[in-house]
Amino acid sequence: MEKIVVQGGKRLQGEVSISGAKNAAVAIIPAAILVDGVCVIENVPNIRDVHVIVGIMEHMGAKIEFLDKYTLRIDCSCMDKQTAPQEMVRKMRASYYLLGALLGRFHRAEVAMPGGCNFGSRPIDQHIKGFKALGAKVFCEGVVKAAADELNGTSIYLDIVSVGATINVMLAAVLAKGRTTIENVAKEPHIVDVANFLNAMGADIKGAGTDVIRIRGVERLKGGTYSIIPDQIEAGTFMIAAAATGGDILVKNIIPKHMESVSAKLIEIGAQVEELDDAIRVLGTGKIKNANVKTLPYPGFPTDMQPQMVSLLSVASGTSIVTESVWDSRFQYVDELRRMGADIRVDGKTAVINGVERLEGAAVSATDLRGGAGMVIAGLMAQGTTEIYELQHIDRGYEKMEEKFQALGADIRRVIG
Ligand code: EPZ
């Protein structure tokens, strides 16, 4: 059994380079199904979710090759299956993007309900609403089956601001006949990145990053080269680690604009944050003030940074209130933090955190991907040794997390067996 072992209390110092964005990569790779030609995708993070989506698409007939560690060559011209293998699909949430991409290209898709982190109910009704509005018939009984004679552009209003539904409906609409307008869409940086990728391949998408996306259907997408944006959540995780350890970290290869809500909160908590062109330096001052945080769709504070922030606030002076407003149930990891001495009460979607003087090392589990990142932050701050289990969650979304922390001076290692 693998575990990460952290000896807490080291001040982190130095530079860290951020990998390509997981949530952009897991959408752009299946988006290549729509492309009539070869796509070369650069800055692909080397993480488990990427290998899973690549494996699924290869199984369906796509020719995919790593030109180097971070560059994928994808050729879907000979893809001959529109049914995704169930056992692989259930390994990751983003396999739902196969639905939009297969429907867009073949007018037919069959994909099992996706897996991924467990945050309570994770419906995909808004994705299905969009596919139906474009003219598909959709049946959903454990497996989602979608089929259409043709797809026609239309006007769609999403009832909920959803990253997945925004991207999936966009994928289904790029090759549809006529114009599609999607209103009340999500604005996350990876949505803009997927739209930029599709436009670079010949699509006509306008408005990504605003509330309304307008698409003119085109006949075909051609091949090309595209580079994925840096991972906003990996960057935020290292920024919080700097504040948590009273450290001094230059987080490189990022888009500082994407980090505004995290930077603002860290300044409020007492850290110094210096924005450069493509980097942010965070200087922990040793003081961690209490603060209230509410997660919101972009540009609000990201739900995917919530566990890391709660770990930090667990040693703040005073009481902090963290409200999760995106997912029904995203505080499972709090029980693990309590094992380390945190004083946190969860009431529904709110956590009340009474800052304690210090956390104590303990054996804990990564309950999900970002919960696991929160445990690493807690371990870096804690007195003594923390052992973190269930690393498969962390490996889904962080590339060589422990090696990047080691390079910053952390006493952290992965132990196998
Ligand atoms: C994406 O999930 C991310 N995953 C998540 O990151 C992230 O937490 C989430 O967006 C919010 O930012 C990927 O990009 C692969 P949503 P997604 O659709 O698209 C409800 C991580 O740690 N909803 O924006 O699945 C839903 O239940 C992961 O990297 C519906 O009701 O999230 C939730 O409450 C975890 N009906 C809210 O909307 C729908 O049809 C937002 O979900 C779709 C969503």
mmCIF file of N, CA and C in Angstrom, residues 10 63 68 72 75 98 194 205 234 253 275 297 305-306 319 361 386 410:
data_model
loop_
_atom_site.group_PDB
_atom_site.id
_atom_site.type_symbol
_atom_site.label_atom_id
_atom_site.label_comp_id
_atom_site.label_asym_id
_atom_site.label_seq_id
_atom_site.Cartn_x
_atom_site.Cartn_y
_atom_site.Cartn_z
ATOM 1 N N LYS A 10 8.577 22.217 8.307
ATOM 2 C CA LYS A 10 9.647 22.813 7.478
ATOM 3 C C LYS A 10 9.101 24.046 6.759
ATOM 4 N N LYS A 63 -6.009 6.815 -32.373
ATOM 5 C CA LYS A 63 -4.554 6.572 -32.333
ATOM 6 C C LYS A 63 -3.942 7.714 -31.529
ATOM 7 N N ASP A 68 6.277 13.383 -26.322
ATOM 8 C CA ASP A 68 7.186 13.427 -25.180
ATOM 9 C C ASP A 68 6.289 13.376 -23.956
ATOM 10 N N LEU A 72 0.843 15.271 -26.578
ATOM 11 C CA LEU A 72 0.057 14.162 -27.111
ATOM 12 C C LEU A 72 -0.240 14.398 -28.585
ATOM 13 N N ASP A 75 -5.093 11.216 -33.133
ATOM 14 C CA ASP A 75 -5.715 11.073 -34.443
ATOM 15 C C ASP A 75 -6.972 10.220 -34.261
ATOM 16 N N LEU A 98 -17.097 12.567 -23.376
ATOM 17 C CA LEU A 98 -17.192 11.689 -24.548
ATOM 18 C C LEU A 98 -18.581 11.799 -25.170
ATOM 19 N N VAL A 194 -10.994 25.328 -23.663
ATOM 20 C CA VAL A 194 -11.611 24.358 -24.593
ATOM 21 C C VAL A 194 -12.130 25.105 -25.831
ATOM 22 N N ILE A 205 -16.666 29.829 -32.191
ATOM 23 C CA ILE A 205 -17.263 29.977 -30.853
ATOM 24 C C ILE A 205 -16.897 31.352 -30.326
ATOM 25 N N GLU A 234 -3.668 23.594 -9.014
ATOM 26 C CA GLU A 234 -2.336 23.189 -8.542
ATOM 27 C C GLU A 234 -1.587 24.435 -8.050
ATOM 28 N N ASN A 253 4.909 29.810 -14.166
ATOM 29 C CA ASN A 253 4.177 29.289 -15.313
ATOM 30 C C ASN A 253 2.675 29.260 -15.039
ATOM 31 N N GLU A 275 2.290 39.771 -7.505
ATOM 32 C CA GLU A 275 1.915 39.269 -8.827
ATOM 33 C C GLU A 275 2.951 39.675 -9.876
ATOM 34 N N PRO A 297 -18.874 29.638 -8.377
ATOM 35 C CA PRO A 297 -18.303 29.474 -9.718
ATOM 36 C C PRO A 297 -17.336 30.615 -10.017
ATOM 37 N N MET A 305 -10.458 24.534 -4.255
ATOM 38 C CA MET A 305 -9.439 25.021 -3.304
ATOM 39 C C MET A 305 -9.977 25.004 -1.863
ATOM 40 N N GLN A 306 -11.217 24.564 -1.695
ATOM 41 C CA GLN A 306 -11.838 24.650 -0.371
ATOM 42 C C GLN A 306 -11.134 23.793 0.684
ATOM 43 N N THR A 319 -12.027 32.281 14.751
ATOM 44 C CA THR A 319 -12.986 31.370 14.111
ATOM 45 C C THR A 319 -13.227 31.773 12.661
ATOM 46 N N GLY A 361 0.728 15.450 13.799
ATOM 47 C CA GLY A 361 0.797 14.419 12.772
ATOM 48 C C GLY A 361 -0.066 13.218 13.130
ATOM 49 N N THR A 386 2.995 12.824 9.594
ATOM 50 C CA THR A 386 1.666 12.531 9.040
ATOM 51 C C THR A 386 1.826 11.496 7.950
ATOM 52 N N ALA A 410 10.461 20.560 1.559
ATOM 53 C CA ALA A 410 9.599 19.789 2.470
ATOM 54 C C ALA A 410 10.228 18.433 2.757
#
